[in-house]
XYZ file of C-alpha atoms in Angstrom:
592
model
C -32.961 8.923 12.304
C -29.403 10.082 12.965
C -26.976 7.995 14.989
C -26.410 9.068 18.553
C -22.929 10.050 19.652
C -20.754 7.233 21.040
C -19.765 7.107 24.716
C -16.041 7.204 25.429
C -14.558 7.065 28.918
C -10.834 7.525 29.569
C -9.189 6.158 32.717
C -5.725 5.311 33.951
C -4.820 1.726 33.124
C -3.628 0.369 36.476
C -4.834 -1.771 39.391
C -7.585 0.773 40.079
C -8.845 0.899 36.474
C -12.105 -0.979 37.058
C -12.963 1.015 40.163
C -12.202 4.261 38.312
C -14.413 3.291 35.383
C -17.324 2.350 37.634
C -16.899 5.558 39.650
C -17.068 7.633 36.451
C -20.375 5.976 35.567
C -22.075 6.088 38.973
C -24.307 9.039 38.163
C -25.435 7.823 34.751
C -27.223 4.481 34.630
C -27.522 4.523 30.813
C -23.759 4.968 30.321
C -23.149 2.350 32.971
C -25.306 -0.139 31.108
C -23.727 0.553 27.697
C -20.130 0.280 28.919
C -20.442 -2.454 31.542
C -23.207 -4.681 30.120
C -23.017 -4.169 26.342
C -20.180 -5.162 23.984
C -17.459 -2.495 23.864
C -14.281 -1.593 22.026
C -11.265 -0.371 23.947
C -7.846 1.169 23.358
C -4.950 0.956 25.806
C -2.001 3.224 25.061
C 1.242 4.441 26.568
C 3.684 7.084 25.452
C 6.909 5.344 24.479
C 8.891 8.532 24.129
C 7.902 11.940 25.534
C 10.339 13.807 23.287
C 9.309 12.236 19.981
C 5.673 11.804 21.065
C 5.411 8.160 20.020
C 3.012 5.541 21.372
C 2.493 1.854 21.941
C -1.173 0.928 21.478
C -3.374 -2.108 22.055
C -6.841 -2.345 20.466
C -9.480 -4.835 21.558
C -13.183 -5.629 21.830
C -15.109 -7.549 24.470
C -18.560 -8.520 25.711
C -17.454 -7.886 29.295
C -15.039 -5.007 29.843
C -14.729 -5.741 33.575
C -13.619 -9.333 33.057
C -11.345 -8.443 30.119
C -9.618 -5.614 32.025
C -8.995 -7.903 34.995
C -7.517 -10.507 32.623
C -5.204 -7.954 30.958
C -3.998 -6.613 34.298
C -3.510 -9.874 36.163
C -3.163 -12.825 33.801
C -1.844 -11.695 30.400
C 1.444 -10.157 31.675
C 2.546 -13.668 32.726
C 2.280 -15.062 29.201
C 2.648 -12.208 26.741
C 5.475 -9.748 26.236
C 3.242 -6.867 25.087
C 1.047 -7.019 28.216
C 4.069 -7.453 30.457
C 5.554 -4.332 28.874
C 2.364 -2.314 29.348
C 2.023 -3.454 32.969
C 5.381 -1.865 33.800
C 4.694 1.537 32.230
C 3.850 4.428 34.562
C 1.464 6.495 32.462
C -0.882 4.152 30.586
C -4.401 5.222 29.574
C -7.439 3.187 28.644
C -10.301 4.370 26.415
C -13.551 2.412 26.609
C -15.980 2.937 23.716
C -19.682 2.161 23.847
C -22.827 2.754 21.789
C -26.437 1.701 22.091
C -26.271 -0.132 18.714
C -23.134 -2.128 19.520
C -23.364 -5.862 18.926
C -20.617 -8.457 18.497
C -20.224 -8.011 14.734
C -20.234 -4.227 14.913
C -17.638 -4.076 17.692
C -15.427 -6.491 15.747
C -15.725 -4.280 12.674
C -14.939 -1.148 14.702
C -11.937 -2.911 16.248
C -10.620 -3.821 12.804
C -11.096 -0.247 11.548
C -9.274 1.113 14.607
C -6.393 -1.233 13.783
C -6.436 -0.058 10.169
C -6.287 3.612 11.185
C -3.865 3.364 14.100
C -1.404 1.243 12.108
C -1.255 4.173 9.686
C -0.636 6.857 12.336
C 2.980 8.012 12.291
C 3.039 8.503 16.091
C 2.163 4.829 16.693
C 5.377 2.802 16.807
C 3.893 -0.415 18.217
C 0.382 -1.717 17.651
C -0.564 -4.874 19.505
C -3.260 -7.303 18.427
C -3.261 -10.830 17.077
C -6.042 -10.919 14.514
C -7.994 -9.225 11.739
C -11.724 -8.978 12.316
C -13.444 -7.333 9.360
C -17.015 -8.625 9.112
C -19.362 -9.331 6.214
C -22.989 -8.226 6.206
C -24.897 -8.087 9.504
C -27.948 -6.292 10.884
C -26.282 -2.930 11.589
C -23.425 -3.101 9.049
C -24.702 -0.001 7.236
C -24.072 1.995 10.427
C -20.398 1.088 10.721
C -18.934 3.849 8.521
C -20.838 6.829 9.991
C -20.494 5.497 13.530
C -16.756 4.980 13.161
C -16.291 8.567 11.987
C -18.174 9.775 15.063
C -15.968 7.598 17.286
C -12.762 8.808 15.632
C -13.709 12.491 15.953
C -14.497 11.989 19.630
C -11.183 10.146 20.156
C -9.443 13.050 18.478
C -10.851 15.355 21.144
C -9.107 13.179 23.728
C -5.713 13.056 21.972
C -5.039 14.784 18.642
C -1.513 13.324 18.395
C -2.724 9.761 18.544
C -5.918 10.332 16.546
C -5.159 12.729 13.637
C -7.778 13.754 11.079
C -9.011 10.928 8.884
C -7.739 12.488 5.642
C -4.123 12.383 6.853
C -4.463 8.682 7.632
C -6.147 7.764 4.354
C -3.403 9.516 2.389
C -0.599 7.479 3.966
C 1.152 4.702 2.055
C 0.826 2.389 5.061
C -2.956 2.809 5.054
C -3.140 1.729 1.432
C -0.992 -1.369 2.048
C -2.430 -2.227 5.472
C -3.388 -5.834 6.326
C -6.533 -4.568 8.085
C -8.553 -3.536 5.039
C -11.843 -5.318 4.570
C -11.369 -7.748 1.703
C -13.729 -8.232 -1.205
C -15.276 -11.677 -1.602
C -12.742 -12.385 -4.372
C -9.820 -11.392 -2.136
C -11.194 -13.222 0.907
C -11.766 -16.426 -1.071
C -8.219 -16.206 -2.465
C -6.779 -15.549 0.999
C -8.540 -18.531 2.564
C -7.529 -20.780 -0.299
C -3.874 -19.715 0.026
C -3.871 -20.201 3.806
C -5.224 -23.742 3.362
C -2.557 -24.483 0.753
C 0.220 -23.201 3.016
C -0.972 -25.171 6.039
C -1.287 -28.359 3.979
C 2.177 -27.961 2.436
C 3.850 -27.303 5.798
C 2.100 -30.240 7.499
C 3.131 -32.593 4.692
C 6.701 -31.202 4.673
C 6.414 -30.290 0.998
C 9.013 -27.968 -0.535
C 9.175 -25.872 -3.695
C 5.445 -25.091 -3.711
C 4.572 -22.105 -5.935
C 1.378 -20.107 -5.375
C 1.022 -17.761 -8.343
C -1.339 -14.788 -7.874
C -1.834 -12.557 -10.881
C -3.949 -9.539 -11.634
C -3.607 -6.191 -13.348
C -2.859 -2.869 -11.679
C -5.447 -1.999 -9.034
C -6.851 -5.517 -8.634
C -6.105 -5.610 -4.889
C -2.941 -7.730 -4.998
C -0.987 -5.683 -2.421
C -3.776 -5.691 0.177
C -4.191 -9.451 -0.273
C -0.454 -9.997 0.177
C -0.287 -7.745 3.241
C -3.202 -9.590 4.834
C -1.500 -12.932 4.169
C 1.804 -11.681 5.581
C 0.147 -10.559 8.825
C -1.920 -13.722 9.270
C 0.917 -16.112 8.421
C 3.269 -14.295 10.805
C 0.865 -15.179 13.612
C 0.094 -18.685 12.352
C 1.139 -21.901 14.099
C 1.470 -25.172 12.186
C 2.706 -28.411 13.788
C 3.017 -26.497 17.084
C 5.523 -24.114 15.522
C 5.182 -20.458 14.514
C 5.798 -20.199 10.784
C 9.085 -18.776 9.577
C 8.085 -16.203 6.946
C 9.703 -13.524 4.795
C 8.330 -10.776 2.557
C 10.471 -9.686 -0.388
C 10.129 -6.829 -2.875
C 12.512 -5.302 -5.427
C 11.108 -1.784 -5.001
C 12.729 0.732 -2.644
C 9.592 2.769 -1.908
C 7.371 -0.253 -1.267
C 10.129 -1.792 0.859
C 9.928 1.205 3.231
C 6.191 0.698 3.651
C 6.398 -3.025 4.427
C 9.249 -2.487 6.892
C 7.142 0.064 8.773
C 4.201 -2.352 8.871
C 6.414 -5.186 10.162
C 7.910 -2.985 12.892
C 4.627 -1.461 14.049
C 2.906 -4.830 14.242
C 5.926 -6.511 15.867
C 6.262 -8.997 13.023
C 10.033 -8.514 12.980
C 10.616 -9.253 16.664
C 12.213 -12.640 15.959
C 13.522 -12.102 12.417
C 15.360 -8.851 11.815
C 15.286 -9.042 8.011
C 11.755 -10.429 7.665
C 11.127 -7.725 5.056
C 13.916 -7.287 2.557
C 15.071 -7.439 -1.031
C 15.310 -10.767 -2.877
C 19.088 -10.629 -3.357
C 19.668 -10.239 0.392
C 17.372 -13.184 1.113
C 19.060 -15.391 -1.495
C 22.553 -14.489 -0.260
C 21.711 -15.187 3.406
C 19.755 -18.452 3.051
C 20.812 -21.791 1.629
C 18.856 -24.506 -0.125
C 19.469 -27.082 2.616
C 17.483 -25.144 5.227
C 14.369 -23.800 3.482
C 12.183 -21.312 5.340
C 8.448 -21.968 5.628
C 6.949 -19.216 3.477
C 8.277 -16.459 1.238
C 5.858 -13.829 -0.044
C 7.043 -11.816 -3.058
C 5.262 -8.596 -3.910
C 5.577 -7.313 -7.464
C 7.300 -10.507 -8.595
C 7.374 -9.064 -12.119
C 10.234 -6.918 -10.755
C 12.361 -9.961 -9.886
C 15.553 -10.145 -11.911
C 15.706 -12.786 -14.632
C 19.416 -12.257 -15.213
C 22.496 -11.505 -13.118
C 23.085 -7.989 -11.870
C 25.509 -6.348 -9.418
C 25.428 -8.338 -6.154
C 23.156 -11.014 -7.641
C 25.134 -13.604 -9.590
C 22.353 -16.041 -10.311
C 20.206 -16.400 -13.426
C 16.660 -16.043 -12.057
C 15.742 -14.709 -8.622
C 12.413 -16.538 -8.450
C 14.015 -19.914 -9.144
C 16.571 -19.239 -6.396
C 13.833 -18.213 -3.949
C 11.785 -21.349 -4.703
C 14.783 -23.495 -3.710
C 14.959 -21.726 -0.338
C 11.296 -21.934 0.721
C 8.701 -24.614 1.325
C 6.017 -22.318 -0.086
C 6.563 -19.251 -2.271
C 3.627 -16.892 -2.852
C 4.197 -14.474 -5.728
C 2.149 -11.494 -6.862
C 2.579 -10.994 -10.607
C 1.415 -8.566 -13.316
C 3.004 -8.945 -16.732
C 1.962 -5.396 -17.610
C 4.192 -3.951 -14.877
C 7.551 -5.300 -16.067
C 9.643 -2.172 -16.595
C 13.267 -3.080 -17.315
C 15.151 -5.645 -19.401
C 16.617 -7.266 -16.279
C 13.038 -7.941 -15.096
C 11.773 -9.057 -18.496
C 9.908 -12.367 -18.582
C 9.392 -14.071 -21.920
C 5.839 -15.176 -22.625
C 6.953 -18.814 -22.494
C 8.490 -18.228 -19.038
C 5.263 -16.753 -17.690
C 3.292 -19.635 -19.215
C 5.668 -22.069 -17.497
C 5.033 -20.403 -14.118
C 1.274 -20.511 -14.637
C 1.452 -24.179 -15.634
C 3.641 -25.050 -12.664
C 1.213 -23.379 -10.261
C -1.827 -24.837 -12.044
C -0.467 -28.373 -11.729
C -0.275 -27.821 -7.968
C -3.756 -26.204 -8.105
C -2.107 -22.985 -6.908
C -2.997 -20.570 -9.727
C -5.062 -17.644 -8.452
C -6.291 -14.786 -10.641
C -7.774 -11.496 -9.422
C -10.127 -9.757 -11.829
C -11.818 -6.939 -9.917
C -10.465 -3.384 -10.243
C -9.899 -2.052 -6.724
C -7.783 1.087 -7.101
C -9.513 3.386 -9.565
C -12.987 4.574 -8.609
C -13.868 4.591 -12.292
C -16.452 3.021 -14.545
C -15.559 -0.003 -16.698
C -15.757 2.276 -19.756
C -12.942 4.460 -18.404
C -10.800 1.428 -17.561
C -11.357 0.013 -21.064
C -10.405 3.380 -22.588
C -7.041 3.389 -20.764
C -6.405 -0.242 -21.715
C -7.203 0.466 -25.369
C -4.919 3.510 -25.347
C -1.932 1.599 -23.937
C -2.287 -1.941 -25.259
C -4.795 -1.568 -28.113
C -2.736 1.353 -29.449
C -5.877 3.316 -30.276
C -7.548 6.445 -28.950
C -11.323 6.483 -28.872
C -13.780 9.014 -27.504
C -13.071 9.601 -23.806
C -16.114 8.219 -21.963
C -18.351 10.126 -19.598
C -17.694 8.328 -16.344
C -20.923 7.449 -14.536
C -18.996 7.092 -11.259
C -17.601 10.623 -11.407
C -14.006 9.680 -12.237
C -12.260 12.818 -13.485
C -10.339 11.994 -16.671
C -9.227 15.203 -18.369
C -6.731 16.260 -21.032
C -5.080 19.648 -20.422
C -3.843 22.072 -23.051
C -0.596 22.845 -21.221
C 1.566 21.394 -18.448
C 0.992 24.600 -16.482
C -2.762 23.972 -16.396
C -2.205 20.336 -15.430
C 0.131 21.365 -12.593
C -2.397 23.890 -11.278
C -5.160 21.265 -11.217
C -2.991 18.717 -9.383
C -1.874 21.289 -6.820
C -5.446 22.401 -6.244
C -6.424 18.864 -5.303
C -3.312 18.487 -3.164
C -4.362 21.471 -1.043
C -8.096 20.684 -0.792
C -7.853 19.170 2.666
C -11.492 19.200 3.708
C -12.486 16.187 1.631
C -11.207 12.679 2.254
C -11.030 12.296 -1.530
C -8.307 14.921 -1.842
C -4.807 15.362 -0.514
C -2.239 12.996 -1.949
C -2.025 14.145 -5.570
C 1.188 14.288 -7.582
C 2.620 14.860 -11.074
C 4.212 11.955 -12.965
C 5.932 11.536 -16.326
C 7.232 8.941 -18.736
C 11.021 8.576 -18.421
C 11.752 10.733 -21.489
C 13.973 13.377 -19.901
C 17.485 12.737 -18.670
C 18.023 11.718 -15.054
C 21.154 10.164 -13.613
C 20.800 8.766 -10.099
C 23.280 10.101 -7.512
C 24.834 12.497 -10.015
C 24.223 16.182 -10.683
C 24.005 17.790 -14.138
C 27.322 19.164 -15.396
C 25.805 22.516 -16.353
C 23.877 24.538 -13.794
C 20.855 26.530 -14.989
C 20.840 30.302 -14.619
C 18.960 30.136 -11.310
C 21.638 27.838 -9.851
C 19.322 24.883 -9.148
C 21.332 21.791 -9.898
C 18.517 19.377 -10.774
C 17.547 17.030 -13.567
C 14.351 18.476 -15.073
C 11.248 17.445 -16.955
C 10.993 20.276 -19.480
C 8.189 21.262 -21.856
C 8.893 24.577 -23.572
C 9.544 27.130 -20.824
C 7.840 24.970 -18.185
C 9.971 22.661 -16.091
C 9.903 20.680 -12.867
C 12.663 18.604 -11.212
C 12.565 14.837 -11.377
C 11.807 12.922 -8.173
C 14.097 12.639 -5.123
C 16.047 15.840 -5.836
C 14.668 18.886 -4.008
C 16.994 19.905 -1.182
C 15.720 19.343 2.358
C 16.784 20.575 5.768
C 18.120 18.072 8.303
C 14.784 18.155 10.113
C 12.867 17.561 6.878
C 15.141 14.640 6.004
C 14.554 13.157 9.448
C 10.773 13.572 9.168
C 10.723 12.111 5.651
C 13.173 9.271 6.279
C 10.555 6.518 6.428
C 8.065 8.093 4.023
C 7.539 6.971 0.451
C 8.225 9.564 -2.251
C 4.611 10.604 -2.763
C 4.067 11.170 0.991
C 6.861 13.710 1.342
C 5.490 17.297 1.243
C 8.139 18.776 -1.063
C 7.377 16.233 -3.795
C 4.337 18.241 -4.882
C 6.986 20.281 -6.745
C 8.674 17.244 -8.304
C 7.787 14.825 -11.095
C 7.478 11.161 -10.169
C 8.549 8.266 -12.362
C 7.491 4.632 -12.466
C 10.435 3.879 -10.172
C 8.973 5.966 -7.329
C 5.239 5.528 -7.883
C 4.810 1.868 -8.880
C 2.679 0.050 -6.329
C 1.199 3.249 -4.843
C -2.135 5.036 -5.069
C -2.702 8.729 -5.662
C -6.014 10.494 -5.323
C -5.360 12.523 -8.478
C -2.422 11.933 -10.812
C -1.201 14.355 -13.459
C 0.736 12.513 -16.173
C 3.070 14.230 -18.633
C 3.316 11.829 -21.581
C 6.713 12.453 -23.147
C 7.962 12.109 -26.732
C 8.415 8.320 -26.506
C 4.632 8.006 -26.984
C 3.422 9.256 -30.363
C 0.347 9.154 -32.593
C 1.005 8.213 -36.216
C -1.313 6.988 -38.981
C -4.220 6.476 -36.614
C -2.243 4.423 -34.071
C -0.385 4.988 -30.813
C 3.265 4.032 -31.158
C 6.087 3.754 -28.639
C 9.452 5.154 -29.719
C 12.405 3.740 -27.740
C 14.754 6.246 -29.415
C 12.918 9.095 -27.654
C 13.164 7.518 -24.170
C 15.815 8.085 -21.519
C 14.811 4.840 -19.818
C 17.969 2.969 -20.789
C 16.978 -0.022 -18.656
C 13.925 -0.474 -20.872
C 15.283 0.186 -24.344
C 18.601 -1.737 -24.307
C 18.851 -5.241 -25.721
C 17.845 -8.282 -23.718
C 19.328 -11.774 -24.027
C 16.564 -14.378 -24.312
C 16.627 -17.974 -23.118
C 17.721 -19.183 -26.574
C 20.743 -16.850 -26.478
C 19.423 -14.338 -28.998
C 19.571 -10.625 -28.226
C 16.444 -8.584 -28.887
C 15.011 -5.190 -28.066
C 11.818 -5.277 -25.984
C 11.558 -1.523 -25.449
C 8.208 -1.139 -27.202
C 6.583 -3.588 -24.780
C 8.315 -2.152 -21.688
C 7.471 1.471 -22.577
C 3.821 0.467 -22.930
C 4.023 -1.042 -19.437
C 5.589 2.188 -18.159
C 2.667 4.216 -19.495
C 0.180 1.711 -18.071
C 1.667 2.063 -14.572
C 1.473 5.873 -14.743
C -2.086 6.044 -16.075
C -3.469 3.692 -13.397
C -2.270 5.475 -10.226
C -5.157 7.916 -9.705
C -8.015 6.718 -7.501
C -10.358 9.611 -8.258
C -8.869 11.300 -11.291
C -6.319 11.222 -14.114
C -5.007 14.368 -15.800
C -3.018 14.105 -19.037
C -0.809 16.317 -21.173
C 1.034 14.843 -24.180
C 4.218 16.353 -25.603
C 3.781 14.827 -29.073
C 1.580 17.340 -30.978
C -0.317 14.680 -32.930
C -1.065 12.681 -29.774
C -2.095 15.809 -27.869
C -4.395 16.910 -30.697
C -6.039 13.490 -30.899
C -6.590 13.358 -27.133
C -8.124 16.853 -27.115
C -10.325 15.916 -30.087
C -11.633 12.811 -28.293
C -12.281 14.888 -25.179
C -14.197 17.491 -27.199
C -16.357 14.782 -28.752
C -17.181 13.484 -25.273
C -18.144 16.952 -24.090
C -20.486 17.435 -27.078
C -22.449 14.271 -26.270
């Protein structure tokens, strides 16, 4: 039996709101019962700026819409800034959502999903709510997904600016890093454990506490961190709101977290609540530690001095400036010598956290919708240095080796333009850093066509490296806050680890350059064939010796690139022996 359509009533949000809602329902007793007597979800929104078409939105759920509306109109403006602000706006609308199957758990789940979607809508500049409400199993939990899609489509009929198509939302970087995702049991258990640890440490006035969270690419670390950041920013301990910061040494991910903090009003009291580690270290001293620092991609923290940072280890300096430091770490995503952690250093961090009973490990693969066999194949390729028969993926993951970069490009672009399916849209080409690129500098010699770009070149085929294609002023303005992969023109560029690390793609096409070879039955990494100077130069170890760690860092680079695609991975290898072996292993799969 198919689900009935939801009921959605829109009214002006003002002193007459309740009377208007009841008047709209006078002639329909069933609607009246579902909206006035049953649990409901509701959305209150105002247009912040008519010219830019931006909105402030509040999402809620209630068992009594009449009582809750009266409370919002008459009591909440006295105590809360967001409701006071909404009460003074002229043109505020209220959408009340009802359905005959609504119960408390289902309305909470719908509320959380509305928060997840609306936080990812570019037109929403402020999103007000104070909690996350994703539910576990309940009687009608299997109806949530189809019912939400019906609700969203009906909301879209009311306002297409505020409620864009679902595919657009799911493709956004904010969506993928949102604190409103439903957590797996592993993530939820880790979150609750961390929150207890933080509360205990703050109450006991402990300092220098390290909570060490590790897991490989796609294990759900970013979503866990984002959820913690949101919850801790609204947490009160010892009658005081916690003083928190989120740090990341990655420009693209920094943009995403700053947008989340602004939309959810987490930065209202602390302007630089989201920033880079060096800025935090330079603006805070050890004598006045903040409550909590969350560090995403802590494997990117510098372990030696560089430019404006004159210390020796960013993590050690952060630990001195915080009561609790929560780090997200993946040793397989260290990419440069200045980020390189010796095995003994990582072991020391694990031991330090373990002694405080603060070592948390995530094991589940969350990003790639692939079978374990496919995940093992990628791991064996990169870290086992061997290429086995490409598995037939029983979950439908599309792992394919192409005979030319032209064919790979065509396949990626096809997925990028297939907009009907929620599984398609944000697909991009990536490459190992094996072709020259100099940031903020143009090549000395212009090609015949006059395009002054750094290129990834394979024979006669070429594409510009990331962050180069010229844009109009309007395009620059529209793309200002977007991560590289979200910008439309980047479908014609090649991404590197420096622009794609930490992000998901639906389909990724990876050009494996000459630094990855196949010799004598083994995969080898050749630092001499890489242009990634930050990975192949010498590194000074703790004992003062200078060594090259390029082989390890280039393997990490390849690992990051091969684990971006949620639904598919397309490969072309420049090294003839590697390409032949990959095609051979694909042919053997296809014969089985």
